[in-house]
Tab-separated table of C-alpha atoms in Angstrom:
chain	number	residue	atom	x	y	z
A	1211	UNK	CA	-0.054	0.088	0.057
A	1212	UNK	CA	2.785	2.373	1.067
A	1213	UNK	CA	4.654	1.462	-2.140
A	1214	UNK	CA	1.670	2.118	-4.426
A	1215	UNK	CA	1.355	5.423	-2.625
A	1216	UNK	CA	4.858	6.429	-3.108
A	1217	UNK	CA	4.564	5.280	-6.668
A	1218	UNK	CA	1.530	7.484	-7.150
A	1219	UNK	CA	3.256	10.484	-5.456
A	1220	UNK	CA	6.408	9.896	-7.705
A	1221	UNK	CA	4.296	9.929	-10.778
A	1222	UNK	CA	2.313	12.937	-9.666
A	1223	UNK	CA	5.497	14.916	-8.931
A	1224	UNK	CA	7.023	14.035	-12.412
A	1225	UNK	CA	3.905	15.253	-13.998
A	1226	UNK	CA	4.011	18.333	-12.230
A	1227	UNK	CA	7.799	18.635	-13.022
A	1228	UNK	CA	6.893	18.187	-16.782
A	1229	UNK	CA	4.190	20.976	-16.442
A	1230	UNK	CA	6.412	23.340	-14.742
A	1231	UNK	CA	9.262	22.838	-17.119
A	1232	UNK	CA	7.200	23.203	-20.254
A	1233	UNK	CA	5.660	26.363	-18.895
A	1234	UNK	CA	9.391	27.641	-18.152
A	1235	UNK	CA	10.125	26.808	-21.698
A	1236	UNK	CA	7.079	28.714	-23.059
A	1237	UNK	CA	8.203	31.659	-20.929
A	1238	UNK	CA	11.591	31.663	-22.135
A	1239	UNK	CA	10.781	31.431	-25.723
A	1240	UNK	CA	8.937	34.848	-24.908
A	1241	UNK	CA	12.328	36.294	-23.673
A	1242	UNK	CA	11.429	35.801	-19.958
A	1243	UNK	CA	14.846	35.815	-18.101
A	1244	UNK	CA	13.489	34.875	-14.679
A	1245	UNK	CA	12.047	31.551	-16.261
A	1246	UNK	CA	15.577	31.033	-17.852
A	1247	UNK	CA	17.254	31.531	-14.626
A	1248	UNK	CA	14.873	29.085	-12.901
A	1249	UNK	CA	15.520	26.409	-15.646
A	1250	UNK	CA	19.488	27.147	-15.432
A	1251	UNK	CA	19.401	26.610	-11.673
A	1252	UNK	CA	17.411	23.403	-11.794
A	1253	UNK	CA	19.422	21.796	-14.638
A	1254	UNK	CA	23.081	23.201	-14.651
A	1255	UNK	CA	24.383	20.983	-12.017
A	1256	UNK	CA	23.203	17.661	-13.095
A	1257	UNK	CA	24.053	18.582	-16.821
A	1258	UNK	CA	27.588	19.299	-15.602
A	1259	UNK	CA	27.745	16.052	-14.047
A	1260	UNK	CA	26.539	14.178	-17.151
A	1261	UNK	CA	28.984	15.953	-19.431
A	1262	UNK	CA	31.763	15.735	-17.058
A	1263	UNK	CA	31.592	11.974	-16.655
A	1264	UNK	CA	32.202	11.675	-20.590
A	1265	UNK	CA	34.878	14.220	-20.376
A	1266	UNK	CA	36.844	12.090	-17.901
A	1267	UNK	CA	35.808	14.427	-15.016
A	1268	UNK	CA	36.988	17.773	-16.644
A	1269	UNK	CA	34.402	19.714	-14.783
A	1270	UNK	CA	35.580	23.072	-15.760
A	1271	UNK	CA	35.036	22.086	-19.554
A	1272	UNK	CA	31.865	20.398	-18.880
A	1273	UNK	CA	30.788	23.702	-17.239
A	1274	UNK	CA	31.504	25.644	-20.293
A	1275	UNK	CA	29.712	23.150	-22.723
A	1276	UNK	CA	26.706	23.268	-20.362
A	1277	UNK	CA	26.711	27.147	-20.478
A	1278	UNK	CA	26.642	26.976	-24.265
A	1279	UNK	CA	23.731	24.445	-24.163
A	1280	UNK	CA	21.849	26.637	-21.861
A	1281	UNK	CA	22.248	29.603	-24.191
A	1282	UNK	CA	20.978	27.318	-27.149
A	1283	UNK	CA	17.896	26.442	-24.897
A	1284	UNK	CA	17.301	30.183	-24.440
A	1285	UNK	CA	17.573	30.604	-28.222
A	1286	UNK	CA	15.334	27.763	-29.377
A	1287	UNK	CA	12.854	27.432	-26.406
A	1288	UNK	CA	10.239	27.996	-28.981
A	1289	UNK	CA	10.787	25.069	-31.015
A	1290	UNK	CA	10.072	22.667	-27.948
A	1291	UNK	CA	7.082	20.790	-29.214
A	1292	UNK	CA	5.973	18.917	-26.050
A	1293	UNK	CA	6.535	15.494	-28.019
A	1294	UNK	CA	9.138	14.495	-25.371
A	1295	UNK	CA	9.775	15.330	-21.797
A	1296	UNK	CA	11.063	18.897	-21.422
A	1297	UNK	CA	13.920	17.232	-19.531
A	1298	UNK	CA	14.626	14.854	-22.339
A	1299	UNK	CA	14.747	17.776	-24.755
A	1300	UNK	CA	17.106	19.877	-22.652
A	1301	UNK	CA	19.467	16.968	-22.181
A	1302	UNK	CA	19.512	16.273	-25.812
A	1303	UNK	CA	20.498	19.736	-26.394
A	1304	UNK	CA	23.511	19.360	-23.819
A	1305	UNK	CA	24.296	16.092	-25.392
A	1306	UNK	CA	24.344	17.285	-29.094
A	1307	UNK	CA	26.999	20.074	-27.825
A	1308	UNK	CA	28.854	17.598	-26.128
A	1309	UNK	CA	28.943	15.470	-29.086
A	1310	UNK	CA	29.858	18.434	-31.156
A	1311	UNK	CA	32.859	19.086	-29.004
A	1312	UNK	CA	33.928	15.680	-28.870
A	1313	UNK	CA	33.705	15.406	-32.712
A	1314	UNK	CA	35.873	18.527	-33.183
A	1315	UNK	CA	38.562	17.113	-30.556
A	1316	UNK	CA	38.514	13.416	-31.986
A	1317	UNK	CA	41.395	12.374	-29.767
A	1318	UNK	CA	38.716	12.621	-26.948
A	1319	UNK	CA	36.232	10.355	-28.591
A	1320	UNK	CA	37.488	7.014	-27.254
A	1321	UNK	CA	35.352	4.107	-27.843
A	1322	UNK	CA	33.874	4.101	-24.483
A	1323	UNK	CA	32.626	7.641	-24.788
A	1324	UNK	CA	31.139	6.998	-28.185
A	1325	UNK	CA	29.253	3.660	-26.841
A	1326	UNK	CA	28.022	5.613	-23.607
A	1327	UNK	CA	26.835	8.510	-25.700
A	1328	UNK	CA	24.413	6.276	-27.456
A	1329	UNK	CA	22.774	4.898	-24.481
A	1330	UNK	CA	20.221	7.009	-22.687
A	1331	UNK	CA	21.612	8.420	-19.362
A	1332	UNK	CA	19.942	6.452	-16.292
A	1333	UNK	CA	20.140	9.785	-14.748
A	1334	UNK	CA	17.898	11.581	-17.042
A	1335	UNK	CA	14.926	9.590	-16.006
A	1336	UNK	CA	12.521	11.935	-14.902
A	1337	UNK	CA	11.811	10.436	-11.501
A	1338	UNK	CA	15.270	10.346	-10.854
A	1339	UNK	CA	15.799	14.006	-11.620
A	1340	UNK	CA	13.329	15.037	-9.054
A	1341	UNK	CA	15.927	13.333	-6.519
A	1342	UNK	CA	18.743	15.000	-8.091
A	1343	UNK	CA	16.988	18.551	-8.103
A	1344	UNK	CA	16.888	18.336	-4.500
A	1345	UNK	CA	20.697	17.908	-4.154
A	1346	UNK	CA	21.486	20.380	-6.707
A	1347	UNK	CA	23.381	22.829	-4.388
A	1348	UNK	CA	25.528	19.899	-2.792
A	1349	UNK	CA	25.945	18.417	-6.474
A	1350	UNK	CA	27.489	21.621	-7.777
A	1351	UNK	CA	29.680	22.048	-4.597
A	1352	UNK	CA	30.978	18.425	-4.807
A	1353	UNK	CA	31.659	17.931	-8.532
A	1354	UNK	CA	33.940	21.071	-8.481
A	1355	UNK	CA	35.843	19.505	-5.710
A	1356	UNK	CA	38.566	16.877	-5.728
A	1357	UNK	CA	36.944	13.573	-4.995
A	1358	UNK	CA	38.159	11.605	-1.887
A	1359	UNK	CA	40.149	9.509	-3.877
A	1360	UNK	CA	41.898	12.044	-5.885
A	1361	UNK	CA	42.538	14.104	-2.775
A	1362	UNK	CA	44.091	11.098	-1.047
A	1363	UNK	CA	46.585	10.110	-3.956
A	1364	UNK	CA	47.617	13.693	-4.386
A	1365	UNK	CA	48.397	13.821	-0.515
A	1366	UNK	CA	50.301	10.504	-0.760
A	1367	UNK	CA	52.223	11.875	-3.525
A	1368	UNK	CA	52.959	15.633	-2.772
A	1369	UNK	CA	53.016	15.419	0.971
A	1370	UNK	CA	53.829	11.996	1.985
A	1371	UNK	CA	56.197	11.619	-1.142
A	1372	UNK	CA	55.331	7.869	-1.570
A	1373	UNK	CA	56.485	6.039	-4.727
A	1374	UNK	CA	54.185	4.568	-7.150
A	1375	UNK	CA	54.643	0.809	-5.814
A	1376	UNK	CA	54.186	2.163	-2.156
A	1377	UNK	CA	50.935	3.919	-3.079
A	1378	UNK	CA	49.666	0.677	-4.976
A	1379	UNK	CA	50.437	-1.537	-2.022
A	1380	UNK	CA	48.894	0.869	0.592
A	1381	UNK	CA	45.608	1.418	-1.360
A	1382	UNK	CA	45.656	-1.925	-2.764
A	1383	UNK	CA	45.224	-1.169	-6.271
A	1384	UNK	CA	47.505	-1.628	-9.399
A	1385	UNK	CA	50.296	0.593	-10.174
A	1386	UNK	CA	48.807	1.665	-13.296
A	1387	UNK	CA	45.479	2.738	-11.563
A	1388	UNK	CA	47.795	4.722	-9.155
A	1389	UNK	CA	49.612	6.567	-12.051
A	1390	UNK	CA	45.940	7.059	-13.746
A	1391	UNK	CA	44.264	8.319	-10.654
A	1392	UNK	CA	47.023	10.946	-10.010
A	1393	UNK	CA	46.821	12.082	-13.704
A	1394	UNK	CA	43.272	12.864	-13.537
A	1395	UNK	CA	43.510	14.066	-10.065
A	1396	UNK	CA	46.301	16.713	-11.038
A	1397	UNK	CA	43.944	17.848	-14.168
A	1398	UNK	CA	41.269	18.426	-11.845
A	1399	UNK	CA	43.849	20.405	-9.183
A	1400	UNK	CA	45.032	22.284	-12.262
A	1401	UNK	CA	41.356	23.439	-12.841
A	1402	UNK	CA	40.945	24.382	-9.314
A	1403	UNK	CA	44.407	26.372	-9.226
A	1404	UNK	CA	43.002	28.195	-12.370
A	1405	UNK	CA	39.784	28.992	-11.046
A	1406	UNK	CA	41.679	30.775	-8.054
A	1407	UNK	CA	43.502	32.878	-10.592
A	1408	UNK	CA	46.539	31.287	-9.404
A	1409	UNK	CA	49.389	30.872	-12.006
A	1410	UNK	CA	48.804	28.785	-15.049
A	1411	UNK	CA	50.055	25.497	-14.327
A	1412	UNK	CA	49.812	24.070	-17.973
B	720	UNK	CA	50.855	25.544	-30.546
B	721	UNK	CA	48.334	25.422	-27.691
B	722	UNK	CA	48.954	23.578	-24.561
B	723	UNK	CA	46.388	20.738	-25.525
B	724	UNK	CA	48.132	20.176	-28.732
B	725	UNK	CA	51.510	20.096	-26.947
B	726	UNK	CA	50.393	17.448	-24.565
B	727	UNK	CA	49.005	15.389	-27.540
B	728	UNK	CA	52.619	14.897	-28.684
B	729	UNK	CA	54.195	14.034	-25.566
B	730	UNK	CA	53.801	10.524	-24.523
B	731	UNK	CA	50.908	9.787	-22.108
B	732	UNK	CA	53.385	7.566	-19.841
B	733	UNK	CA	55.411	10.408	-19.290
B	734	UNK	CA	52.694	12.642	-18.221
B	735	UNK	CA	51.545	10.157	-15.598
B	736	UNK	CA	55.102	9.804	-14.323
B	737	UNK	CA	55.730	13.404	-14.002
B	738	UNK	CA	54.762	13.991	-10.368
B	739	UNK	CA	56.883	11.372	-9.081
B	740	UNK	CA	59.893	12.670	-11.278
B	741	UNK	CA	59.271	16.023	-9.653
B	742	UNK	CA	59.231	14.478	-6.078
B	743	UNK	CA	62.232	12.196	-6.991
B	744	UNK	CA	60.452	8.777	-6.295
B	745	UNK	CA	60.967	6.971	-9.689
B	746	UNK	CA	62.750	4.049	-10.048
B	747	UNK	CA	66.090	4.444	-12.029
B	748	UNK	CA	64.623	2.796	-15.075
B	749	UNK	CA	61.530	5.247	-15.031
B	750	UNK	CA	63.732	8.233	-14.417
B	751	UNK	CA	65.720	7.199	-17.352
B	752	UNK	CA	62.721	7.222	-19.488
B	753	UNK	CA	61.705	10.599	-18.323
B	754	UNK	CA	64.847	12.256	-19.081
B	755	UNK	CA	64.735	10.512	-22.460
B	756	UNK	CA	61.314	12.218	-23.118
B	757	UNK	CA	62.734	15.410	-21.653
B	758	UNK	CA	65.525	15.523	-24.292
B	759	UNK	CA	63.192	14.415	-27.200
B	760	UNK	CA	60.397	16.900	-26.237
B	761	UNK	CA	61.949	20.445	-24.735
B	762	UNK	CA	58.349	21.364	-24.190
B	763	UNK	CA	57.962	18.617	-21.612
B	764	UNK	CA	60.480	20.646	-19.429
B	765	UNK	CA	57.805	23.714	-19.004
B	766	UNK	CA	55.363	21.000	-17.809
B	767	UNK	CA	57.764	19.716	-15.327
B	768	UNK	CA	58.567	23.469	-14.262
B	769	UNK	CA	54.709	23.778	-13.756
B	770	UNK	CA	54.505	20.416	-12.015
B	771	UNK	CA	57.047	21.843	-9.196
B	772	UNK	CA	55.403	25.074	-8.993
B	773	UNK	CA	51.814	23.301	-8.397
B	774	UNK	CA	53.459	21.066	-5.451
B	775	UNK	CA	54.885	24.062	-3.912
B	776	UNK	CA	51.669	26.076	-4.047
B	777	UNK	CA	49.875	23.162	-2.580
B	778	UNK	CA	52.275	22.404	-0.006
B	779	UNK	CA	52.031	26.007	1.228
B	780	UNK	CA	48.296	25.919	1.401
B	781	UNK	CA	46.995	22.508	1.792
B	782	UNK	CA	43.398	23.876	1.988
B	783	UNK	CA	43.493	24.424	-1.890
B	784	UNK	CA	42.743	20.484	-1.961
B	785	UNK	CA	39.104	21.427	-0.528
B	786	UNK	CA	38.498	24.048	-2.811
B	787	UNK	CA	36.097	23.642	-5.917
B	788	UNK	CA	37.176	24.743	-9.621
B	789	UNK	CA	33.633	25.482	-10.262
B	790	UNK	CA	31.984	28.786	-9.595
B	791	UNK	CA	28.492	28.587	-7.718
B	792	UNK	CA	25.631	28.087	-9.973
B	793	UNK	CA	24.305	31.529	-9.380
B	794	UNK	CA	27.560	33.343	-10.400
B	795	UNK	CA	27.724	31.242	-13.580
B	796	UNK	CA	24.053	32.183	-14.369
B	797	UNK	CA	24.906	35.897	-14.067
B	798	UNK	CA	27.702	35.539	-16.641
B	799	UNK	CA	25.487	33.771	-18.777
B	800	UNK	CA	22.700	36.357	-18.552
B	801	UNK	CA	25.316	39.125	-19.140
B	802	UNK	CA	26.347	37.202	-22.586
B	803	UNK	CA	22.770	37.078	-23.441
B	804	UNK	CA	22.067	40.608	-22.731
B	805	UNK	CA	25.066	41.653	-24.608
B	806	UNK	CA	24.095	39.451	-27.587
B	807	UNK	CA	20.736	40.785	-27.692
B	808	UNK	CA	21.991	44.452	-27.614
B	809	UNK	CA	24.182	43.725	-30.469
B	810	UNK	CA	21.335	41.974	-32.477
B	811	UNK	CA	19.182	44.951	-31.810
B	812	UNK	CA	21.682	47.421	-32.816
B	813	UNK	CA	22.486	45.345	-36.246
B	814	UNK	CA	18.865	44.995	-36.968
B	815	UNK	CA	17.972	48.742	-36.299
B	816	UNK	CA	20.998	49.658	-38.476
B	817	UNK	CA	19.973	47.643	-41.402
B	818	UNK	CA	16.231	48.964	-41.055
B	819	UNK	CA	17.279	52.421	-40.848
B	820	UNK	CA	19.460	51.995	-43.649
B	821	UNK	CA	16.749	50.588	-45.920
B	822	UNK	CA	14.308	53.240	-44.783
B	823	UNK	CA	16.910	56.195	-45.408
B	824	UNK	CA	17.453	54.889	-48.824
B	825	UNK	CA	14.082	54.459	-49.764
B	826	UNK	CA	13.065	57.822	-48.413
B	827	UNK	CA	15.796	59.411	-50.418
B	828	UNK	CA	14.794	57.555	-53.598
B	829	UNK	CA	11.243	58.691	-53.510
B	830	UNK	CA	11.940	62.336	-52.404
B	831	UNK	CA	14.656	62.744	-55.279
B	832	UNK	CA	11.889	61.569	-57.970
B	833	UNK	CA	9.053	63.779	-59.564
B	834	UNK	CA	5.571	63.036	-58.363
B	835	UNK	CA	4.905	60.650	-61.198
B	836	UNK	CA	8.194	58.823	-60.580
B	837	UNK	CA	7.362	58.607	-57.055
B	838	UNK	CA	4.063	56.761	-57.678
B	839	UNK	CA	6.190	54.349	-60.013
B	840	UNK	CA	8.755	53.794	-57.111
B	841	UNK	CA	6.152	53.030	-54.694
B	842	UNK	CA	4.264	50.669	-57.084
B	843	UNK	CA	7.479	48.798	-57.880
B	844	UNK	CA	8.105	48.475	-54.177
B	845	UNK	CA	4.659	47.015	-53.664
B	846	UNK	CA	4.783	44.575	-56.447
B	847	UNK	CA	8.328	43.304	-55.179
B	848	UNK	CA	6.884	42.987	-51.847
B	849	UNK	CA	3.844	40.941	-52.943
B	850	UNK	CA	6.121	38.759	-55.238
B	851	UNK	CA	8.364	38.181	-52.106
B	852	UNK	CA	5.441	37.079	-50.024
B	853	UNK	CA	4.551	34.262	-52.668
B	854	UNK	CA	7.982	33.283	-53.120
B	855	UNK	CA	8.883	32.888	-49.410
B	856	UNK	CA	5.802	32.756	-47.395
B	857	UNK	CA	3.523	30.518	-49.629
B	858	UNK	CA	5.895	27.481	-49.387
B	859	UNK	CA	5.721	27.690	-45.830
B	860	UNK	CA	2.062	26.401	-45.813
B	861	UNK	CA	2.041	22.651	-45.502
B	862	UNK	CA	-0.694	20.160	-47.029
B	863	UNK	CA	-3.103	21.377	-44.287
B	864	UNK	CA	-2.274	25.231	-45.008
B	865	UNK	CA	-0.538	25.409	-41.471
B	866	UNK	CA	1.934	28.086	-41.683
B	867	UNK	CA	5.550	27.200	-40.539
B	868	UNK	CA	7.397	30.449	-40.129
B	869	UNK	CA	10.808	29.967	-41.378
B	870	UNK	CA	12.571	31.650	-38.489
B	871	UNK	CA	10.750	29.949	-35.737
B	872	UNK	CA	13.146	26.637	-35.890
B	873	UNK	CA	9.929	24.559	-35.761
B	874	UNK	CA	10.370	21.962	-38.330
B	875	UNK	CA	7.719	20.827	-40.702
B	876	UNK	CA	6.379	17.874	-39.318
B	877	UNK	CA	5.492	14.911	-41.587
B	878	UNK	CA	3.670	12.114	-40.180
B	879	UNK	CA	4.863	9.668	-42.816
B	880	UNK	CA	8.410	10.012	-42.306
B	881	UNK	CA	11.131	9.222	-39.722
B	882	UNK	CA	14.028	10.990	-39.120
B	883	UNK	CA	17.143	9.956	-37.210
B	884	UNK	CA	20.330	11.535	-36.355
B	885	UNK	CA	23.503	9.692	-37.333
B	886	UNK	CA	27.319	10.805	-36.874
B	887	UNK	CA	29.432	9.298	-39.813
B	888	UNK	CA	32.826	8.013	-39.871
B	889	UNK	CA	32.781	8.094	-43.637
B	890	UNK	CA	31.687	10.247	-46.331
B	891	UNK	CA	27.851	10.372	-47.140
B	892	UNK	CA	28.489	9.008	-50.645
B	893	UNK	CA	30.368	6.002	-49.175
B	894	UNK	CA	28.897	2.840	-51.103
B	895	UNK	CA	28.401	1.017	-47.866
B	896	UNK	CA	26.188	3.844	-46.593
B	897	UNK	CA	24.186	4.243	-49.788
B	898	UNK	CA	23.458	0.308	-49.614
B	899	UNK	CA	21.953	0.764	-46.248
B	900	UNK	CA	20.031	3.662	-47.318
B	901	UNK	CA	18.784	1.570	-50.364
B	902	UNK	CA	17.891	-1.007	-47.988
B	903	UNK	CA	15.933	1.131	-45.744
B	904	UNK	CA	14.295	3.418	-48.579
B	905	UNK	CA	16.002	6.209	-46.641
B	906	UNK	CA	18.065	9.279	-47.820
B	907	UNK	CA	20.709	11.456	-45.799
B	908	UNK	CA	21.837	15.057	-45.615
B	909	UNK	CA	24.879	15.736	-47.674
B	910	UNK	CA	25.850	18.308	-45.215
B	911	UNK	CA	26.037	17.607	-41.411
B	912	UNK	CA	24.404	20.083	-38.906
B	913	UNK	CA	26.442	22.532	-36.620
B	914	UNK	CA	26.767	19.667	-34.120
B	915	UNK	CA	28.277	17.349	-36.921
B	916	UNK	CA	25.360	15.181	-37.274
B	917	UNK	CA	23.673	14.129	-40.441
B	918	UNK	CA	19.641	13.758	-40.670
B	919	UNK	CA	18.763	10.375	-41.979
B	920	UNK	CA	15.203	10.297	-43.199
B	921	UNK	CA	13.257	7.228	-43.910
B	922	UNK	CA	10.209	7.495	-46.248
B	923	UNK	CA	8.155	5.342	-43.661
B	924	UNK	CA	6.931	6.029	-40.396
B	925	UNK	CA	8.538	3.593	-37.765
B	926	UNK	CA	7.149	2.679	-34.594
B	927	UNK	CA	9.288	2.757	-31.359
B	928	UNK	CA	10.304	-0.998	-31.573
B	929	UNK	CA	11.424	-0.558	-35.156
B	930	UNK	CA	13.090	2.660	-34.378
B	931	UNK	CA	15.059	1.002	-31.547
B	932	UNK	CA	16.063	-2.016	-33.715
B	933	UNK	CA	17.226	0.067	-36.615
B	934	UNK	CA	19.271	2.360	-34.207
B	935	UNK	CA	21.012	-0.827	-32.839
B	936	UNK	CA	21.943	-1.883	-36.385
B	937	UNK	CA	23.229	1.182	-37.022
B	938	UNK	CA	25.197	1.602	-33.683
B	939	UNK	CA	26.681	-1.867	-33.947
B	940	UNK	CA	28.130	-0.807	-37.321
B	941	UNK	CA	30.872	1.024	-35.766
B	942	UNK	CA	32.932	1.314	-39.049
B	943	UNK	CA	30.221	3.606	-40.476
B	944	UNK	CA	28.591	5.252	-37.594
B	945	UNK	CA	29.930	6.791	-34.448
B	946	UNK	CA	26.590	8.075	-33.445
B	947	UNK	CA	23.150	7.077	-33.940
B	948	UNK	CA	19.985	8.308	-32.145
B	949	UNK	CA	16.342	9.875	-32.433
B	950	UNK	CA	15.794	13.515	-32.962
B	951	UNK	CA	13.804	15.106	-30.343
C-alpha cells in the first residue's frame, strides 16, 4: 500500500515537473529571463555531472559546454514541441553540444565515450531528476571539488612523497591505477588553481 | 601551438610519471625514461616546471585541495545572463542599423523623384513585396495550410517519415552507406548540421520498436557510424 502511494506521489511529481518545465520553456521563448534563471539553476548542476563523466571528470570544460547548451535553450525554447519530456529535450541539447565538442576534438572520442553517448543516461529519467534537483546545491559543490580518492592520492604523492609501488600497496590497487588516478587528480587540481586565479600550471 | 596540442605529442606515460619525477620517487629505469622524453620534447620541461610550482603551491596551502574549480551556479548564471544581454543588444543594434539604412535609402529615392516617378517607385516596391510574399511565405504552408514561419525553428512535421540523427565515420557518398540507405528506403543530408550530425530520413513512419531495432543495427556498425539516435 505504502509502495503504491509512493509510486503515485512520484508519478504526480514527475507530471508536475513536466508541467513546470514546459511552462518555463514557454516563458523563455517569450524572452523571460527569470524563467531562464529558474531552468538554469534546476538543470545546470546535473548537466555538468552528465557531461563531466564523458569528459573524464573535466568539470571546468563540462561547465563551459553546459553554459553553451543553456544559451542554445534560451534561443530555441520556442521550438520545443512537447512531444518529449522537457528534461529529455534539454538533455539532448546538452548531449549534442557535447558530441559537437567531442567531434571537433576527435582524440577525446574514445570507444567507451562513443558507446556511452549512444545510450540513454539513466540519470536523465524524470523520476530520478526529482531526487537530483533536491541535491543540486550539494552536487555543484561536490563535483567542482576533488573526490576523496583524488585528494588521497595527491596527499600521498605531494605530502608523503610515496612511490607508485608504495601507494599501490597501501591502497591495494594496481600501479597503473595509481598513475591514472594521479593523472586525473592533477588535471582537476590544475582547474582548481586556475579558477583561483593562481599561476597557469599548464 | 596550444597546450592541448603540446600534450598530444608528449607520451601519456611520461605525463603520468611526471609528479613522481618531480618529487624524486621514480625507479632508475623510469627516471631514465623521463630524461629521454625531456631530451626529445623540450616542451615537456615547461610541464615539469609547472608541476614543481603546483607542488609548492599546494604544500604552502593544503586547503586548496578542498576548494572547488566551479563557481556557484548563481555566479555562472549571472555570466550567462550578461552574455545573453550583450548578444541581444548587438542583434538589436545590427537590426536597427539595417532597417534604418533601408528606410533612409527608400526615403531618399522617393523624395529625389518627380511625383509621377514617386508613384512608380511605390508601385514597384509594392509589387516586389507581394512577389516576395508568394516566393517565401506560400511554400511555408503545408498540405493542411498550416503556416510554419521560417525563423521559428519549428520543423515541418511529416507524419509519414522517420528522421534520425547519425554521426558518420565515412563520407555520405560511401557505397556501404548508400547500400544501407537503399535497403531502408532512406536518404541522408549531404551536409552535417552544426553538431556534426546528419539527418537520416526514412520514407516510412516507424514505430518505437522498429526505431530501436534500426538504431541498434546502425550503432553496431561502428565502422560507419559513431553515433545514431532519435531527434527530439
